[in-house]
Coordinates of C-alpha atoms in Angstrom, one line a residue:
M21 CA 109.8 129.0 86.7
Q22 CA 106.3 130.5 87.1
R23 CA 106.0 133.2 89.8
I24 CA 102.8 133.3 91.9
A25 CA 101.7 136.2 94.0
V26 CA 99.3 135.3 96.8
I27 CA 97.2 138.1 98.3
G28 CA 96.3 137.2 101.9
G29 CA 98.3 135.1 104.4
G30 CA 95.4 133.3 106.1
L31 CA 94.6 129.6 106.0
G32 CA 93.6 129.7 102.3
G33 CA 96.6 131.7 101.1
L34 CA 99.1 129.7 103.0
F35 CA 97.8 126.3 102.0
T36 CA 97.5 127.4 98.4
G37 CA 101.0 128.9 98.5
A38 CA 102.5 125.9 100.2
L39 CA 101.0 123.5 97.6
L40 CA 102.3 125.5 94.7
A41 CA 105.7 126.0 96.2
K42 CA 106.0 122.3 96.8
E43 CA 105.2 121.8 93.1
G44 CA 108.1 124.1 92.0
Y45 CA 106.4 127.5 91.6
K46 CA 108.1 130.6 93.0
V47 CA 105.5 131.9 95.6
T48 CA 105.3 135.2 97.3
V49 CA 102.6 135.6 100.0
L50 CA 101.5 139.2 100.8
E51 CA 99.8 139.6 104.2
K52 CA 98.6 143.0 105.3
N53 CA 98.8 142.3 109.1
H54 CA 102.0 142.2 111.1
T55 CA 101.1 138.7 112.2
L56 CA 100.6 135.9 109.7
G57 CA 97.8 133.4 109.7
G58 CA 94.3 135.1 109.5
G59 CA 92.1 132.9 111.7
L60 CA 95.2 130.9 112.7
Q61 CA 96.9 133.9 114.3
T62 CA 97.3 134.2 118.1
F63 CA 97.9 137.3 120.3
L64 CA 99.4 138.0 123.7
R65 CA 97.5 139.6 126.6
H66 CA 99.1 139.8 130.0
G67 CA 101.7 137.2 129.0
M68 CA 99.0 134.7 127.9
R69 CA 98.7 133.6 124.2
F70 CA 95.1 133.3 122.8
E71 CA 93.8 131.9 119.6
T72 CA 91.6 134.1 117.5
G73 CA 89.6 131.7 115.5
M74 CA 90.8 128.2 114.8
H75 CA 89.9 126.2 118.0
I76 CA 88.6 122.8 117.0
L77 CA 90.0 120.7 114.2
G78 CA 88.6 117.8 112.1
G79 CA 90.3 115.8 109.4
L80 CA 93.7 115.9 111.2
R81 CA 93.5 112.4 112.7
E82 CA 95.7 109.9 110.9
G83 CA 94.3 109.1 107.4
G84 CA 92.1 112.2 107.4
S85 CA 92.1 114.5 104.3
I86 CA 94.0 117.4 106.0
W87 CA 96.4 114.9 107.6
K88 CA 97.2 113.6 104.1
I89 CA 97.8 117.2 102.8
C90 CA 100.1 118.0 105.7
R91 CA 102.0 114.8 105.2
Y92 CA 102.5 115.6 101.5
L93 CA 103.8 119.1 102.5
G94 CA 106.2 117.6 105.0
I95 CA 104.4 118.9 108.0
D96 CA 104.5 116.6 111.0
I97 CA 101.4 116.1 113.1
I98 CA 102.1 114.7 116.5
T99 CA 99.8 114.4 119.6
D100 CA 100.7 114.9 123.2
D101 CA 97.8 112.8 124.4
Q102 CA 97.9 114.6 127.7
G103 CA 101.5 113.6 128.5
E104 CA 105.1 114.5 127.8
M105 CA 105.5 117.1 125.1
P106 CA 107.0 115.5 121.9
L107 CA 110.0 117.0 120.2
R108 CA 109.1 119.4 117.4
N109 CA 110.6 121.6 114.7
D110 CA 109.5 124.4 112.4
K111 CA 107.2 122.1 110.4
T112 CA 105.6 120.4 113.4
I113 CA 102.1 120.9 114.8
V114 CA 101.1 119.5 118.1
L115 CA 97.5 118.4 118.7
R116 CA 95.5 116.8 121.5
P117 CA 92.5 114.6 120.7
T118 CA 89.4 115.6 122.5
D119 CA 88.0 113.1 125.0
A120 CA 86.6 110.1 123.1
D121 CA 83.7 109.7 125.5
C122 CA 82.8 113.4 125.3
M123 CA 84.0 115.3 122.2
D124 CA 81.3 118.0 122.9
S125 CA 78.9 118.8 125.6
I126 CA 75.6 120.8 125.4
T127 CA 73.9 122.3 128.5
Y128 CA 70.3 123.6 128.5
L129 CA 70.3 126.0 131.3
K130 CA 66.5 126.1 132.0
H131 CA 66.4 122.4 132.2
H132 CA 69.7 121.7 134.1
K133 CA 70.4 119.1 131.4
T134 CA 73.8 118.4 129.9
Y135 CA 74.4 116.0 127.0
R136 CA 77.9 114.6 126.7
I137 CA 78.4 113.5 123.0
P138 CA 81.0 110.8 122.3
E139 CA 83.1 110.6 119.1
G140 CA 82.7 107.6 116.8
R141 CA 79.7 106.8 114.5
E142 CA 78.4 103.8 116.6
A143 CA 79.0 105.6 119.9
F144 CA 77.2 108.7 118.7
V145 CA 74.1 106.6 117.6
T146 CA 74.2 104.6 120.8
Y147 CA 74.3 107.6 123.1
F148 CA 71.4 109.4 121.5
S149 CA 69.4 106.2 121.2
K150 CA 69.7 105.8 125.0
E151 CA 68.7 109.5 125.6
F152 CA 65.8 109.3 123.1
P153 CA 64.9 105.6 122.8
H154 CA 61.7 106.3 120.9
E155 CA 63.9 107.8 118.1
A156 CA 66.5 105.1 118.0
E157 CA 65.8 103.8 114.5
H158 CA 65.5 107.4 113.2
I159 CA 68.8 108.4 114.8
H160 CA 70.5 105.5 113.0
D161 CA 69.0 106.6 109.7
Y162 CA 69.9 110.2 110.3
V163 CA 73.6 109.4 110.9
D164 CA 73.7 107.2 107.9
A165 CA 72.4 110.1 105.9
L166 CA 75.2 112.4 107.2
F167 CA 77.8 109.9 106.0
E168 CA 76.1 109.3 102.7
L169 CA 76.0 113.0 101.9
A170 CA 79.7 113.3 102.9
E171 CA 80.4 110.3 100.6
E172 CA 79.1 112.3 97.7
I173 CA 82.0 114.8 97.9
D174 CA 85.0 113.0 96.4
L175 CA 87.6 115.6 97.4
F176 CA 86.5 115.3 101.0
W177 CA 87.9 111.8 100.9
M178 CA 90.8 112.8 98.7
R179 CA 89.3 111.0 95.7
R180 CA 89.3 112.4 92.2
G181 CA 85.8 112.8 90.8
S182 CA 83.2 115.4 90.0
D183 CA 81.9 117.7 92.8
A184 CA 79.6 119.7 90.6
L185 CA 76.5 120.7 92.6
F186 CA 74.0 119.2 90.3
S187 CA 75.6 115.8 90.2
H188 CA 74.4 115.1 93.7
S189 CA 71.3 113.7 95.3
E190 CA 68.2 115.7 95.9
R191 CA 68.7 116.0 99.7
F192 CA 72.3 117.4 99.1
L193 CA 70.6 120.8 98.7
W194 CA 67.9 120.5 101.3
S195 CA 68.3 122.9 104.1
A196 CA 70.1 121.6 107.2
D197 CA 67.1 121.9 109.4
E198 CA 65.0 120.1 106.7
L199 CA 67.4 117.2 106.7
I200 CA 67.2 116.8 110.5
A201 CA 63.4 117.1 110.5
H202 CA 63.1 114.5 107.7
Y203 CA 64.5 111.8 110.0
I204 CA 63.8 113.1 113.5
Q205 CA 60.3 113.8 115.0
D206 CA 61.2 114.8 118.5
E207 CA 61.6 118.6 118.7
R208 CA 64.1 118.5 121.4
L209 CA 66.3 116.1 119.6
R210 CA 66.1 118.2 116.4
D211 CA 67.4 121.1 118.4
I212 CA 70.3 119.1 119.9
L213 CA 71.4 117.6 116.6
A214 CA 71.7 121.2 115.2
Y215 CA 74.0 122.3 118.0
M216 CA 77.0 122.7 115.7
N217 CA 75.4 125.4 113.6
P218 CA 77.8 128.1 115.1
M219 CA 80.6 126.0 113.5
Y220 CA 79.4 126.7 110.0
G221 CA 77.3 129.8 110.1
G222 CA 74.0 127.9 110.1
V223 CA 70.8 129.7 109.2
K224 CA 67.4 127.9 109.3
G225 CA 66.0 127.3 105.9
H226 CA 69.1 128.5 104.1
T227 CA 72.2 126.5 105.1
P228 CA 72.6 123.5 102.7
A229 CA 72.4 120.0 104.2
Y230 CA 75.7 119.0 102.7
I231 CA 77.5 121.6 104.9
H232 CA 75.8 120.4 108.0
A233 CA 76.7 116.8 107.0
L234 CA 80.4 117.5 106.3
I235 CA 81.0 119.4 109.6
N236 CA 79.2 116.7 111.6
V237 CA 81.0 113.8 110.0
L238 CA 84.4 115.5 110.6
Y239 CA 83.7 115.8 114.3
I240 CA 81.9 112.5 114.8
T241 CA 85.0 110.9 113.2
G242 CA 87.1 112.6 115.9
P243 CA 88.1 116.2 116.6
S244 CA 91.4 117.5 117.9
R245 CA 92.7 120.8 119.3
F246 CA 96.0 122.7 119.0
V247 CA 98.4 122.4 121.9
G248 CA 100.0 125.8 122.5
G249 CA 98.0 127.7 119.9
S250 CA 97.0 127.7 116.2
Q251 CA 99.8 130.0 115.1
Q252 CA 102.0 126.9 114.7
L253 CA 100.1 125.8 111.6
A254 CA 100.6 129.2 110.0
D255 CA 104.3 129.1 110.8
A256 CA 104.7 125.5 109.5
L257 CA 103.0 126.4 106.1
A258 CA 105.2 129.5 105.9
T259 CA 108.2 127.3 106.5
V260 CA 107.2 125.0 103.6
I261 CA 106.9 128.0 101.3
R262 CA 110.3 129.4 102.3
E263 CA 112.0 126.0 102.0
H264 CA 110.9 125.8 98.4
G265 CA 112.3 129.2 97.5
G266 CA 109.3 131.3 98.2
E267 CA 108.8 134.2 100.6
V268 CA 106.1 135.3 103.0
I269 CA 105.9 139.0 103.6
T270 CA 103.9 140.6 106.5
D271 CA 102.9 144.3 106.8
A272 CA 102.4 144.1 103.0
E273 CA 98.9 145.5 102.4
V274 CA 97.8 145.5 98.8
V275 CA 96.1 148.8 97.9
R276 CA 95.9 148.5 94.1
I277 CA 95.9 145.7 91.5
V278 CA 96.5 146.9 88.0
V279 CA 94.5 145.0 85.3
D280 CA 95.3 145.6 81.7
D281 CA 93.5 143.7 78.8
H282 CA 92.1 141.2 81.2
Q283 CA 95.5 140.5 82.7
T284 CA 96.9 141.4 86.1
T285 CA 100.1 143.3 85.4
A286 CA 101.1 145.0 88.8
I287 CA 100.4 144.9 92.5
E288 CA 100.9 148.1 94.5
L289 CA 101.6 147.8 98.3
S290 CA 100.9 150.5 100.9
N291 CA 104.5 150.5 102.1
N292 CA 106.2 153.4 100.3
G293 CA 104.3 152.7 97.0
T294 CA 106.1 149.4 96.5
V295 CA 105.0 147.8 93.2
I296 CA 105.4 144.1 92.3
K297 CA 105.4 143.1 88.7
D298 CA 107.5 139.9 88.3
F299 CA 104.7 137.4 88.6
T300 CA 102.8 135.2 86.1
Q301 CA 99.7 134.3 88.2
V302 CA 97.9 136.0 91.1
V303 CA 95.9 134.1 93.7
S304 CA 93.5 136.1 95.9
A305 CA 92.8 134.6 99.3
I306 CA 90.8 137.6 100.6
H307 CA 87.0 138.1 100.5
P308 CA 85.9 138.7 96.9
A309 CA 84.0 141.9 98.0
A310 CA 87.3 143.2 99.4
L311 CA 89.3 142.2 96.3
L312 CA 87.1 144.0 93.7
P313 CA 87.7 147.6 94.9
L314 CA 91.5 147.0 94.7
C315 CA 91.3 146.2 90.9
T316 CA 91.5 148.7 88.1
T317 CA 88.1 150.1 87.3
G318 CA 86.4 148.0 84.6
A319 CA 88.5 144.9 85.3
F320 CA 85.3 143.0 86.1
P321 CA 81.8 143.3 84.4
K322 CA 79.3 145.3 86.4
S323 CA 77.1 142.3 86.7
Y324 CA 79.8 140.3 88.4
T325 CA 80.6 143.1 90.9
T326 CA 76.9 143.5 91.6
R327 CA 76.5 139.8 92.2
V328 CA 79.5 139.5 94.6
N329 CA 78.2 142.5 96.6
E330 CA 74.7 141.1 96.8
I331 CA 75.7 137.7 98.4
P332 CA 74.8 137.8 102.1
N333 CA 77.6 137.3 104.6
T334 CA 77.5 135.0 107.5
Y335 CA 77.1 136.4 111.0
S336 CA 79.9 137.6 113.2
A337 CA 80.8 137.1 116.9
F338 CA 81.4 138.7 120.2
T339 CA 84.3 136.9 122.0
L340 CA 85.6 136.9 125.5
Y341 CA 89.3 136.0 126.3
I342 CA 89.6 135.0 129.9
Q343 CA 92.8 134.5 131.9
F344 CA 92.2 132.4 135.0
K345 CA 93.9 132.7 138.4
E346 CA 96.3 129.9 138.9
N347 CA 94.9 126.4 139.6
V348 CA 91.3 127.4 140.1
F349 CA 89.3 126.4 137.0
P350 CA 89.4 122.8 135.7
Y351 CA 90.7 122.1 132.2
I352 CA 88.0 120.7 130.0
N353 CA 89.2 118.6 127.1
H354 CA 86.3 119.3 124.8
T355 CA 84.2 122.1 123.5
C356 CA 81.2 123.2 125.6
Y357 CA 77.9 124.6 124.3
E358 CA 75.4 126.5 126.4
Q359 CA 71.8 127.2 125.4
D360 CA 69.1 128.8 127.5
D361 CA 66.3 126.5 126.2
Y362 CA 65.3 124.0 123.5
G363 CA 64.1 125.5 120.2
E364 CA 66.6 128.3 120.1
V365 CA 69.5 126.7 118.3
W366 CA 68.8 128.6 115.0
E367 CA 68.4 131.9 116.7
H368 CA 71.9 132.4 118.1
G369 CA 72.9 134.6 115.2
E370 CA 70.0 137.0 115.9
Y371 CA 70.2 139.8 118.4
D372 CA 67.9 141.1 121.1
A373 CA 69.5 143.3 123.7
H374 CA 67.2 141.9 126.4
D375 CA 68.0 138.2 126.1
W376 CA 71.4 138.1 124.3
P377 CA 73.1 135.7 124.3
K378 CA 70.6 132.8 124.0
G379 CA 73.6 130.5 123.7
F380 CA 77.3 130.3 123.1
M381 CA 80.3 128.0 122.9
Y382 CA 83.2 128.0 125.3
M383 CA 86.5 126.1 125.5
T384 CA 89.6 125.9 127.6
P385 CA 92.5 125.7 125.1
A386 CA 95.2 123.1 125.6
D387 CA 98.4 124.2 127.2
A388 CA 101.8 122.7 126.4
V389 CA 102.5 120.7 129.6
D390 CA 104.6 117.7 130.4
A391 CA 101.9 116.0 132.4
P392 CA 98.1 115.5 132.2
Q393 CA 96.5 118.9 132.3
T394 CA 94.3 119.4 135.4
Y395 CA 93.7 123.1 135.4
A396 CA 92.9 125.6 132.7
S397 CA 95.0 128.8 132.3
K398 CA 92.4 130.5 130.0
M399 CA 89.0 130.3 128.3
I400 CA 87.6 131.6 125.1
I401 CA 83.8 132.2 124.8
N402 CA 82.3 132.8 121.4
C403 CA 78.8 134.4 121.2
L404 CA 77.3 134.9 117.8
M405 CA 76.3 138.5 116.9
P406 CA 75.2 140.2 113.6
F407 CA 77.3 143.1 112.4
S408 CA 74.3 145.4 112.5
V409 CA 74.7 145.6 116.3
V410 CA 78.0 147.6 116.0
E411 CA 77.3 149.5 112.8
R412 CA 77.2 152.8 114.6
W413 CA 81.0 152.4 115.1
E414 CA 81.8 151.0 111.6
N415 CA 83.9 154.1 110.7
T416 CA 86.2 153.8 113.7
R417 CA 89.4 151.8 114.0
V418 CA 90.9 149.6 116.7
G419 CA 91.8 151.5 119.9
H420 CA 89.9 154.6 118.8
R421 CA 86.3 153.7 119.0
G422 CA 85.4 156.0 121.9
D423 CA 83.9 155.7 125.5
E424 CA 80.4 154.7 124.3
Y425 CA 81.8 151.7 122.6
K426 CA 83.9 150.7 125.6
T427 CA 80.8 150.9 127.8
W428 CA 78.8 148.9 125.4
K429 CA 81.4 146.2 125.2
Q430 CA 81.7 146.0 129.0
E431 CA 77.9 145.6 129.3
H432 CA 78.1 142.7 126.9
V433 CA 81.0 141.1 128.8
E434 CA 78.8 141.2 131.9
K435 CA 75.9 139.6 130.1
V436 CA 78.1 136.6 129.2
L437 CA 79.6 136.3 132.6
D438 CA 76.1 136.3 134.1
K439 CA 75.4 133.2 132.1
M440 CA 78.7 131.6 133.1
E441 CA 77.8 132.2 136.7
L442 CA 74.7 130.1 136.2
L443 CA 76.8 127.3 134.8
Y444 CA 79.7 127.7 137.3
P445 CA 78.6 129.6 140.5
G446 CA 81.5 131.8 141.6
F447 CA 82.9 132.0 138.1
R448 CA 83.9 135.6 138.3
N449 CA 86.1 134.8 141.3
T450 CA 88.3 132.6 139.1
I451 CA 89.1 135.4 136.6
Q452 CA 92.4 137.2 136.6
Y453 CA 91.8 139.2 133.4
V454 CA 89.1 139.4 130.7
E455 CA 89.4 141.0 127.3
A456 CA 86.7 141.1 124.6
S457 CA 86.4 141.6 120.8
S458 CA 83.4 142.5 118.7
P459 CA 82.4 142.0 115.0
L460 CA 84.5 145.2 114.3
T461 CA 87.6 143.4 115.5
I462 CA 87.0 140.5 113.1
R463 CA 86.3 142.9 110.2
D464 CA 89.5 144.9 110.8
Y465 CA 91.9 142.0 111.5
Y466 CA 90.6 139.4 109.0
H467 CA 89.6 142.0 106.3
Q468 CA 86.1 140.4 106.2
P469 CA 83.2 142.6 105.3
Q470 CA 80.8 142.9 108.2
G471 CA 83.1 140.8 110.3
A472 CA 81.7 137.7 108.7
L473 CA 83.0 134.6 110.5
Y474 CA 82.6 132.3 107.6
G475 CA 82.6 134.7 104.6
M476 CA 79.8 134.5 102.1
R477 CA 76.7 132.6 103.2
K478 CA 75.8 129.4 101.3
D479 CA 72.1 129.4 100.5
C480 CA 70.3 126.3 99.4
R481 CA 67.4 128.5 98.2
N482 CA 69.7 130.2 95.7
I483 CA 72.8 128.0 95.5
M484 CA 74.1 129.5 92.3
L485 CA 74.2 133.0 93.7
S486 CA 76.4 131.9 96.6
Q487 CA 78.8 129.9 94.4
I488 CA 81.8 132.0 93.4
P489 CA 84.1 130.1 90.9
L490 CA 87.8 130.2 91.5
Y491 CA 88.4 131.3 87.9
T492 CA 87.8 135.0 87.2
K493 CA 87.4 137.1 84.0
V494 CA 91.0 138.3 84.6
R495 CA 93.0 135.5 82.9
N496 CA 95.8 135.2 85.5
L497 CA 93.8 135.9 88.6
F498 CA 92.4 133.0 90.7
L499 CA 90.4 132.9 93.9
T500 CA 90.9 130.7 97.0
G501 CA 89.8 130.6 100.6
Q502 CA 86.6 130.0 102.5
N503 CA 84.3 132.1 100.2
I504 CA 85.0 129.8 97.2
N505 CA 84.0 126.5 98.6
L506 CA 83.9 125.5 102.3
H507 CA 85.2 127.3 105.3
G508 CA 87.4 125.9 108.1
I509 CA 90.3 123.6 108.6
C510 CA 88.8 121.1 106.2
G511 CA 87.1 123.1 103.5
V512 CA 89.8 125.7 102.9
P513 CA 92.7 123.3 102.3
L514 CA 90.5 121.4 99.9
T515 CA 89.7 124.6 98.0
A516 CA 93.5 125.3 97.9
I517 CA 93.9 122.0 96.0
N518 CA 91.2 123.2 93.5
T519 CA 93.0 126.5 93.0
A520 CA 96.5 125.0 92.7
E521 CA 95.2 122.5 90.1
A522 CA 93.6 125.4 88.2
I523 CA 97.2 126.7 87.7
M524 CA 99.0 123.4 87.5
G525 CA 96.5 121.3 85.5
E526 CA 93.6 119.2 86.8
K527 CA 93.9 115.6 88.1
V528 CA 97.5 116.1 89.2
L529 CA 97.7 117.1 92.9
V530 CA 95.2 114.7 94.5
E531 CA 97.1 111.7 93.0
R532 CA 100.4 113.1 94.3
I533 CA 99.0 113.7 97.8
N534 CA 97.7 110.1 97.9
S535 CA 100.9 108.7 96.6
V536 CA 103.0 109.8 99.6
G537 CA 103.6 106.8 101.8

């Protein structure tokens, strides 16, 4: 039996570990934090559980690619549909579909205009054609283009084929804003159709069109949200690993990886100098720039190290976690986006202290209730922010950043609440407690350089620079996670298939996943 050590217990490490464990490998997942899950992990404040990153889910409706992977692993996906809570076990995740007639809403404050976007390809086209009748034909062509681009990626549909970048159409590597502008003339509509860029780290002129297309197709097809928190998916994946003879170890920070003659031979942990040697393969699910310093000097060519460190990272975020007073704020069964004005959708990741934030997304997570949910117990507000804003505190650690940082953070909380007051007059009066996190928090908890929300930035202007292969110069060391292919609930599990097949042999796993009835 081959033994696999997986470094990092986030979404990528857990899916890769679960797939390999299911296939008979002895898997050990090493997670540096006390809580498993990376972006899936939740935390408690004042008795209220909050999600840290994974809020909105695509591909988990029946027949979707991630639904198929979960079914193969024996993970049950059930929905509460705003009614009685279904029975569950350690391998069950409970979801709630967003409202079909409004999967997302976007409000432009200066114009007092809200767009309520429905799910479904035809409904999406019909809605925007009514709002912008002069663009009706172009909207239809644009949506067709999104689905055609998604169709080019075989693994997205759980098909076996070639996903090599240069086997695709020319527009596959256009920039996302170029794709929209190619079909849409109306400047306001261009802005609206780019509203999801905070979901994929969008940067004007750089983010490839295929990333924009995949994310949009996922949500047009129908998004869902966790009921009772995202930690349940991390726990279910950990259960799969353990059921197949593996182990998942928390508080196990890797501090050194010994590489000898292009082969990983030992992994040293921070706890009392523990050394692990009984493995045949190692999978790294952490950011490549965080992995390289852990390895023996000279393990990788200088050119590779330089290349990894030169790839720009995506922006980070400043996040508010709000606990409401009881029965005062309505539950909203979709994600909401706020933007001050048209024409600013590509500027959210920039920072100007005088007008930050120009826009943000907010959501009221779904609680586990036995009746239709009327009121929200909490809200999460995500505001994009570059790491440069908090660089002056980069050498501090959680809980020890000083009074200046606390003051700065509170000032930014107030800026966000001021905007919420414009959306919902009297909003501050609904709040019981409010907590906040900054890019420093994301950096420290996720082990992401510069607190990058989506890891390394994909750049259509230099696509080869931003492509890191899952194979490395170290023979038994493989990569997985959001930096290697795509980020998020869809991209990371698909990358996990690629990594697992690199160890198992190609053209094996996809067929087995599809064969499960």
